[in-house]
Amino acid sequence: MKRNIVIATVAAAALIGGGTVAAYAAGGDDSAPTQRQSSVKVADDRDDSADDTAGDRDDDVTEIRTNAATAKVTAADAIAAALKHTPGTAVAADLDDDGVDGWEVSVVKGDGTEHDVKVSASDGKVLGDRRDDDDDDDDARGDLAALKGATVDAREAAAAVAAKGTVTDVDLDDDGPAAWSVDTTKGEWKVDLKTGKVTQDHDDRDGHEDDGDDD
């Protein structure tokens, strides 16, 4: 009877304390206590972590939209400026979401090297150009291969989607049939590499509906 009372008390402590505790049950012959691991567990903080992650993502989206609202240089113009400074093929353009007022345009040069060209979002001036050593040159050459035969470039894709909202990101999506993936402040879109047709991205996280204006 005394042993049962001890176990019940320790189990209750585990529930209140929020952790896993060791319960000791004395044997009937007063021998050394036997350590028993309680199986009682309490809910962890995973829900809080998920909320924090969602909050960070919302903050990033808000920051991007704020930068887009103040940017005077469009994605299409930033790509044009980057290519004038660093000739090659633009494979991506991204409006910084870290408070820096500028576009970062990824350009693959003829030798297969990729360069990140920084363009001011306020006046379109090139602020810098550095070789991107973080990406494998094979990836850059893969982008060029995916664009082989394309008649719509990154600048034209950005211009085509501008009517859907302020463009904040242009990237080459080659996971399936290659296409330009363009993010705007109002949703996400795909642009066909050959026809230039604009369609709603089925994986649009914001769940925006296509307005039907695909021409």
PDB file of C-alpha atoms in Angstrom:
ATOM      1  CA  MET A   1       0.000   0.000   0.000  1.00  0.00           C
ATOM      2  CA  LYS A   2       2.774   2.438   0.908  1.00  0.00           C
ATOM      3  CA  ARG A   3       4.556   1.569  -2.373  1.00  0.00           C
ATOM      4  CA  ASN A   4       1.444   2.427  -4.392  1.00  0.00           C
ATOM      5  CA  ILE A   5       1.151   5.780  -2.654  1.00  0.00           C
ATOM      6  CA  VAL A   6       4.788   6.637  -3.513  1.00  0.00           C
ATOM      7  CA  ILE A   7       4.324   5.749  -7.181  1.00  0.00           C
ATOM      8  CA  ALA A   8       1.100   7.757  -7.429  1.00  0.00           C
ATOM      9  CA  THR A   9       2.798  10.760  -5.846  1.00  0.00           C
ATOM     10  CA  VAL A  10       5.766  10.658  -8.243  1.00  0.00           C
ATOM     11  CA  ALA A  11       3.503  10.276 -11.290  1.00  0.00           C
ATOM     12  CA  ALA A  12       1.526  13.318 -10.179  1.00  0.00           C
ATOM     13  CA  ALA A  13       4.790  15.257  -9.804  1.00  0.00           C
ATOM     14  CA  ALA A  14       5.714  14.327 -13.363  1.00  0.00           C
ATOM     15  CA  LEU A  15       2.441  15.738 -14.672  1.00  0.00           C
ATOM     16  CA  ILE A  16       2.823  18.979 -12.712  1.00  0.00           C
ATOM     17  CA  GLY A  17       6.547  19.457 -13.369  1.00  0.00           C
ATOM     18  CA  GLY A  18       6.242  18.936 -17.114  1.00  0.00           C
ATOM     19  CA  GLY A  19       9.137  16.498 -17.446  1.00  0.00           C
ATOM     20  CA  THR A  20      10.122  12.872 -17.121  1.00  0.00           C
ATOM     21  CA  VAL A  21      11.074  11.753 -13.648  1.00  0.00           C
ATOM     22  CA  ALA A  22      12.486   8.579 -12.112  1.00  0.00           C
ATOM     23  CA  ALA A  23      10.172   6.707  -9.771  1.00  0.00           C
ATOM     24  CA  TYR A  24      11.652   4.617  -6.993  1.00  0.00           C
ATOM     25  CA  ALA A  25       9.615   1.719  -5.603  1.00  0.00           C
ATOM     26  CA  ALA A  26      10.855   0.135  -2.405  1.00  0.00           C
ATOM     27  CA  GLY A  27      10.896  -3.652  -2.421  1.00  0.00           C
ATOM     28  CA  GLY A  28       9.020  -5.588   0.201  1.00  0.00           C
ATOM     29  CA  ASP A  29      12.315  -6.665   1.782  1.00  0.00           C
ATOM     30  CA  ASP A  30      13.612  -3.057   2.172  1.00  0.00           C
ATOM     31  CA  SER A  31      16.332  -3.782  -0.397  1.00  0.00           C
ATOM     32  CA  ALA A  32      17.965  -1.090  -2.576  1.00  0.00           C
ATOM     33  CA  PRO A  33      15.403   0.944  -4.514  1.00  0.00           C
ATOM     34  CA  THR A  34      14.723  -0.032  -8.131  1.00  0.00           C
ATOM     35  CA  GLN A  35      14.844   2.899 -10.588  1.00  0.00           C
ATOM     36  CA  ARG A  36      11.841   3.044 -12.870  1.00  0.00           C
ATOM     37  CA  GLN A  37      11.555   5.542 -15.727  1.00  0.00           C
ATOM     38  CA  SER A  38       8.184   7.232 -15.835  1.00  0.00           C
ATOM     39  CA  SER A  39       6.421   7.138 -19.185  1.00  0.00           C
ATOM     40  CA  VAL A  40       4.536  10.317 -18.417  1.00  0.00           C
ATOM     41  CA  LYS A  41       5.387  13.088 -20.863  1.00  0.00           C
ATOM     42  CA  VAL A  42       3.916  16.473 -21.516  1.00  0.00           C
ATOM     43  CA  ALA A  43       3.390  18.308 -24.767  1.00  0.00           C
ATOM     44  CA  ASP A  44       6.485  20.071 -26.067  1.00  0.00           C
ATOM     45  CA  ASP A  45       6.811  23.473 -27.651  1.00  0.00           C
ATOM     46  CA  ARG A  46       6.529  22.348 -31.278  1.00  0.00           C
ATOM     47  CA  ASP A  47       3.312  24.272 -31.800  1.00  0.00           C
ATOM     48  CA  ASP A  48       5.022  27.418 -30.550  1.00  0.00           C
ATOM     49  CA  SER A  49       7.949  26.782 -32.927  1.00  0.00           C
ATOM     50  CA  ALA A  50       5.551  26.389 -35.848  1.00  0.00           C
ATOM     51  CA  ASP A  51       3.873  29.660 -34.902  1.00  0.00           C
ATOM     52  CA  ASP A  52       7.257  31.382 -34.726  1.00  0.00           C
ATOM     53  CA  THR A  53       8.209  30.061 -38.187  1.00  0.00           C
ATOM     54  CA  ALA A  54       4.918  31.203 -39.672  1.00  0.00           C
ATOM     55  CA  GLY A  55       5.418  34.591 -38.046  1.00  0.00           C
ATOM     56  CA  ASP A  56       8.912  34.943 -39.523  1.00  0.00           C
ATOM     57  CA  ARG A  57       7.584  34.039 -42.973  1.00  0.00           C
ATOM     58  CA  ASP A  58       4.814  36.639 -42.670  1.00  0.00           C
ATOM     59  CA  ASP A  59       7.401  39.228 -41.618  1.00  0.00           C
ATOM     60  CA  ASP A  60       9.508  38.413 -44.697  1.00  0.00           C
ATOM     61  CA  VAL A  61       6.490  38.781 -46.984  1.00  0.00           C
ATOM     62  CA  THR A  62       5.622  42.105 -45.367  1.00  0.00           C
ATOM     63  CA  GLU A  63       9.207  43.331 -45.792  1.00  0.00           C
ATOM     64  CA  ILE A  64       9.281  42.336 -49.462  1.00  0.00           C
ATOM     65  CA  ARG A  65       5.988  44.068 -50.146  1.00  0.00           C
ATOM     66  CA  THR A  66       7.178  47.194 -48.353  1.00  0.00           C
ATOM     67  CA  ASN A  67      10.359  47.268 -50.448  1.00  0.00           C
ATOM     68  CA  ALA A  68       8.349  46.647 -53.611  1.00  0.00           C
ATOM     69  CA  ALA A  69       6.068  49.574 -52.803  1.00  0.00           C
ATOM     70  CA  THR A  70       9.029  51.944 -52.493  1.00  0.00           C
ATOM     71  CA  ALA A  71      11.125  50.570 -55.380  1.00  0.00           C
ATOM     72  CA  LYS A  72      11.260  52.911 -58.358  1.00  0.00           C
ATOM     73  CA  VAL A  73      13.068  50.427 -60.583  1.00  0.00           C
ATOM     74  CA  THR A  74      11.078  47.457 -61.856  1.00  0.00           C
ATOM     75  CA  ALA A  75      12.394  43.918 -62.099  1.00  0.00           C
ATOM     76  CA  ALA A  76      12.507  44.206 -65.898  1.00  0.00           C
ATOM     77  CA  ASP A  77      14.547  47.422 -65.717  1.00  0.00           C
ATOM     78  CA  ALA A  78      16.899  45.951 -63.098  1.00  0.00           C
ATOM     79  CA  ILE A  79      17.560  42.925 -65.320  1.00  0.00           C
ATOM     80  CA  ALA A  80      18.245  45.184 -68.296  1.00  0.00           C
ATOM     81  CA  ALA A  81      20.701  47.265 -66.254  1.00  0.00           C
ATOM     82  CA  ALA A  82      22.482  44.159 -64.966  1.00  0.00           C
ATOM     83  CA  LEU A  83      22.874  42.706 -68.455  1.00  0.00           C
ATOM     84  CA  LYS A  84      24.216  45.999 -69.787  1.00  0.00           C
ATOM     85  CA  HIS A  85      26.893  45.925 -67.088  1.00  0.00           C
ATOM     86  CA  THR A  86      27.541  42.175 -67.191  1.00  0.00           C
ATOM     87  CA  PRO A  87      26.647  40.631 -70.558  1.00  0.00           C
ATOM     88  CA  GLY A  88      25.252  37.124 -70.391  1.00  0.00           C
ATOM     89  CA  THR A  89      21.944  35.404 -69.629  1.00  0.00           C
ATOM     90  CA  ALA A  90      19.848  36.517 -66.669  1.00  0.00           C
ATOM     91  CA  VAL A  91      18.480  33.487 -64.828  1.00  0.00           C
ATOM     92  CA  ALA A  92      17.032  35.186 -61.734  1.00  0.00           C
ATOM     93  CA  ALA A  93      16.245  38.544 -60.164  1.00  0.00           C
ATOM     94  CA  ASP A  94      15.320  39.105 -56.543  1.00  0.00           C
ATOM     95  CA  LEU A  95      14.263  42.187 -54.593  1.00  0.00           C
ATOM     96  CA  ASP A  96      16.183  42.124 -51.325  1.00  0.00           C
ATOM     97  CA  ASP A  97      14.072  41.450 -48.224  1.00  0.00           C
ATOM     98  CA  ASP A  98      16.767  42.312 -45.700  1.00  0.00           C
ATOM     99  CA  GLY A  99      16.311  46.044 -45.740  1.00  0.00           C
ATOM    100  CA  VAL A 100      18.786  46.674 -48.560  1.00  0.00           C
ATOM    101  CA  ASP A 101      17.275  48.861 -51.247  1.00  0.00           C
ATOM    102  CA  GLY A 102      18.318  46.892 -54.300  1.00  0.00           C
ATOM    103  CA  TRP A 103      17.804  44.102 -56.787  1.00  0.00           C
ATOM    104  CA  GLU A 104      20.120  41.116 -57.065  1.00  0.00           C
ATOM    105  CA  VAL A 105      20.266  39.773 -60.599  1.00  0.00           C
ATOM    106  CA  SER A 106      21.932  36.430 -61.354  1.00  0.00           C
ATOM    107  CA  VAL A 107      23.709  36.459 -64.706  1.00  0.00           C
ATOM    108  CA  VAL A 108      25.409  33.469 -66.316  1.00  0.00           C
ATOM    109  CA  LYS A 109      28.249  34.568 -68.563  1.00  0.00           C
ATOM    110  CA  GLY A 110      29.351  32.840 -71.723  1.00  0.00           C
ATOM    111  CA  ASP A 111      32.101  30.970 -69.886  1.00  0.00           C
ATOM    112  CA  GLY A 112      29.512  29.327 -67.590  1.00  0.00           C
ATOM    113  CA  THR A 113      30.306  31.381 -64.487  1.00  0.00           C
ATOM    114  CA  GLU A 114      27.456  32.951 -62.534  1.00  0.00           C
ATOM    115  CA  HIS A 115      27.598  36.532 -61.288  1.00  0.00           C
ATOM    116  CA  ASP A 116      25.402  38.345 -58.780  1.00  0.00           C
ATOM    117  CA  VAL A 117      24.839  41.886 -59.987  1.00  0.00           C
ATOM    118  CA  LYS A 118      23.449  44.349 -57.465  1.00  0.00           C
ATOM    119  CA  VAL A 119      21.202  47.055 -58.934  1.00  0.00           C
ATOM    120  CA  SER A 120      19.805  50.007 -56.998  1.00  0.00           C
ATOM    121  CA  ALA A 121      16.020  49.899 -56.707  1.00  0.00           C
ATOM    122  CA  SER A 122      15.879  53.674 -56.540  1.00  0.00           C
ATOM    123  CA  ASP A 123      17.845  54.761 -59.618  1.00  0.00           C
ATOM    124  CA  GLY A 124      18.822  51.596 -61.524  1.00  0.00           C
ATOM    125  CA  LYS A 125      22.568  52.050 -61.071  1.00  0.00           C
ATOM    126  CA  VAL A 126      24.752  48.968 -60.758  1.00  0.00           C
ATOM    127  CA  LEU A 127      26.123  48.854 -57.219  1.00  0.00           C
ATOM    128  CA  GLY A 128      28.342  45.810 -57.525  1.00  0.00           C
ATOM    129  CA  ASP A 129      29.172  42.612 -59.361  1.00  0.00           C
ATOM    130  CA  ARG A 130      30.665  39.493 -57.829  1.00  0.00           C
ATOM    131  CA  ARG A 131      31.141  35.965 -59.015  1.00  0.00           C
ATOM    132  CA  ASP A 132      28.841  33.583 -57.169  1.00  0.00           C
ATOM    133  CA  ASP A 133      31.206  30.924 -55.856  1.00  0.00           C
ATOM    134  CA  ASP A 134      28.452  29.381 -53.732  1.00  0.00           C
ATOM    135  CA  ASP A 135      26.779  27.793 -56.762  1.00  0.00           C
ATOM    136  CA  ASP A 136      28.291  24.999 -58.806  1.00  0.00           C
ATOM    137  CA  ASP A 137      29.150  26.046 -62.364  1.00  0.00           C
ATOM    138  CA  ASP A 138      27.328  22.904 -63.492  1.00  0.00           C
ATOM    139  CA  ASP A 139      24.109  24.437 -62.127  1.00  0.00           C
ATOM    140  CA  ALA A 140      24.703  27.586 -64.144  1.00  0.00           C
ATOM    141  CA  ARG A 141      25.335  25.566 -67.279  1.00  0.00           C
ATOM    142  CA  GLY A 142      22.196  23.566 -66.473  1.00  0.00           C
ATOM    143  CA  ASP A 143      20.195  26.798 -66.449  1.00  0.00           C
ATOM    144  CA  LEU A 144      21.587  27.698 -69.852  1.00  0.00           C
ATOM    145  CA  ALA A 145      20.670  24.257 -71.157  1.00  0.00           C
ATOM    146  CA  ALA A 146      17.110  24.640 -69.825  1.00  0.00           C
ATOM    147  CA  LEU A 147      16.820  27.972 -71.634  1.00  0.00           C
ATOM    148  CA  LYS A 148      18.030  26.549 -74.941  1.00  0.00           C
ATOM    149  CA  GLY A 149      15.409  27.312 -77.563  1.00  0.00           C
ATOM    150  CA  ALA A 150      13.566  29.751 -75.271  1.00  0.00           C
ATOM    151  CA  THR A 151      12.206  32.897 -76.906  1.00  0.00           C
ATOM    152  CA  VAL A 152      11.168  34.621 -73.660  1.00  0.00           C
ATOM    153  CA  ASP A 153      13.953  35.878 -71.406  1.00  0.00           C
ATOM    154  CA  ALA A 154      13.817  36.870 -67.732  1.00  0.00           C
ATOM    155  CA  ARG A 155      13.227  40.543 -68.498  1.00  0.00           C
ATOM    156  CA  GLU A 156      10.324  39.766 -70.803  1.00  0.00           C
ATOM    157  CA  ALA A 157       8.835  37.367 -68.247  1.00  0.00           C
ATOM    158  CA  ALA A 158       8.968  40.065 -65.567  1.00  0.00           C
ATOM    159  CA  ALA A 159       7.335  42.578 -67.905  1.00  0.00           C
ATOM    160  CA  ALA A 160       4.601  40.085 -68.833  1.00  0.00           C
ATOM    161  CA  VAL A 161       3.618  39.512 -65.205  1.00  0.00           C
ATOM    162  CA  ALA A 162       3.834  43.175 -64.146  1.00  0.00           C
ATOM    163  CA  ALA A 163       0.107  43.592 -64.773  1.00  0.00           C
ATOM    164  CA  LYS A 164      -0.580  40.960 -62.078  1.00  0.00           C
ATOM    165  CA  GLY A 165       1.139  42.969 -59.336  1.00  0.00           C
ATOM    166  CA  THR A 166       4.535  44.412 -58.510  1.00  0.00           C
ATOM    167  CA  VAL A 167       7.160  41.805 -59.401  1.00  0.00           C
ATOM    168  CA  THR A 168       9.460  40.896 -56.500  1.00  0.00           C
ATOM    169  CA  ASP A 169      11.221  37.779 -57.796  1.00  0.00           C
ATOM    170  CA  VAL A 170      11.986  36.092 -61.111  1.00  0.00           C
ATOM    171  CA  ASP A 171      13.532  32.642 -61.243  1.00  0.00           C
ATOM    172  CA  LEU A 172      13.972  29.750 -63.638  1.00  0.00           C
ATOM    173  CA  ASP A 173      11.880  26.778 -62.567  1.00  0.00           C
ATOM    174  CA  ASP A 174      13.207  23.577 -64.124  1.00  0.00           C
ATOM    175  CA  ASP A 175      11.692  21.039 -61.702  1.00  0.00           C
ATOM    176  CA  GLY A 176       9.121  20.102 -64.348  1.00  0.00           C
ATOM    177  CA  PRO A 177       8.655  21.605 -67.786  1.00  0.00           C
ATOM    178  CA  ALA A 178      11.004  24.574 -67.676  1.00  0.00           C
ATOM    179  CA  ALA A 179       9.289  27.927 -67.168  1.00  0.00           C
ATOM    180  CA  TRP A 180       9.876  31.283 -65.579  1.00  0.00           C
ATOM    181  CA  SER A 181       8.527  31.489 -62.031  1.00  0.00           C
ATOM    182  CA  VAL A 182       7.550  35.043 -61.132  1.00  0.00           C
ATOM    183  CA  ASP A 183       6.426  36.256 -57.700  1.00  0.00           C
ATOM    184  CA  THR A 184       4.406  39.429 -57.292  1.00  0.00           C
ATOM    185  CA  THR A 185       2.852  41.228 -54.348  1.00  0.00           C
ATOM    186  CA  LYS A 186      -0.467  39.642 -55.342  1.00  0.00           C
ATOM    187  CA  GLY A 187       0.502  36.066 -56.157  1.00  0.00           C
ATOM    188  CA  GLU A 188       2.810  33.705 -58.010  1.00  0.00           C
ATOM    189  CA  TRP A 189       2.843  33.010 -61.738  1.00  0.00           C
ATOM    190  CA  LYS A 190       4.422  30.871 -64.429  1.00  0.00           C
ATOM    191  CA  VAL A 191       5.549  32.189 -67.798  1.00  0.00           C
ATOM    192  CA  ASP A 192       6.036  29.804 -70.703  1.00  0.00           C
ATOM    193  CA  LEU A 193       9.570  30.024 -72.115  1.00  0.00           C
ATOM    194  CA  LYS A 194       8.407  29.898 -75.723  1.00  0.00           C
ATOM    195  CA  THR A 195       4.947  31.431 -75.862  1.00  0.00           C
ATOM    196  CA  GLY A 196       5.146  33.900 -72.986  1.00  0.00           C
ATOM    197  CA  LYS A 197       1.746  32.697 -71.721  1.00  0.00           C
ATOM    198  CA  VAL A 198       1.136  33.673 -68.092  1.00  0.00           C
ATOM    199  CA  THR A 199      -0.672  31.196 -65.842  1.00  0.00           C
ATOM    200  CA  GLN A 200      -1.391  30.953 -62.121  1.00  0.00           C
ATOM    201  CA  ASP A 201       1.175  28.942 -60.176  1.00  0.00           C
ATOM    202  CA  HIS A 202      -0.675  25.939 -58.724  1.00  0.00           C
ATOM    203  CA  ASP A 203       1.688  25.980 -55.723  1.00  0.00           C
ATOM    204  CA  ASP A 204       0.875  29.594 -54.910  1.00  0.00           C
ATOM    205  CA  ARG A 205       1.229  29.714 -51.108  1.00  0.00           C
ATOM    206  CA  ASP A 206      -1.002  32.767 -50.818  1.00  0.00           C
ATOM    207  CA  GLY A 207      -3.864  30.964 -52.530  1.00  0.00           C
ATOM    208  CA  HIS A 208      -4.664  33.869 -54.865  1.00  0.00           C
ATOM    209  CA  GLU A 209      -7.159  33.118 -57.593  1.00  0.00           C
ATOM    210  CA  ASP A 210      -6.245  33.597 -61.228  1.00  0.00           C
ATOM    211  CA  ASP A 211      -7.966  36.717 -62.514  1.00  0.00           C
ATOM    212  CA  GLY A 212      -8.274  35.131 -65.944  1.00  0.00           C
ATOM    213  CA  ASP A 213      -6.127  37.758 -67.635  1.00  0.00           C
ATOM    214  CA  ASP A 214      -3.555  35.402 -69.107  1.00  0.00           C
ATOM    215  CA  ASP A 215      -2.763  37.157 -72.303  1.00  0.00           C
TER     216      ASP A 215
END
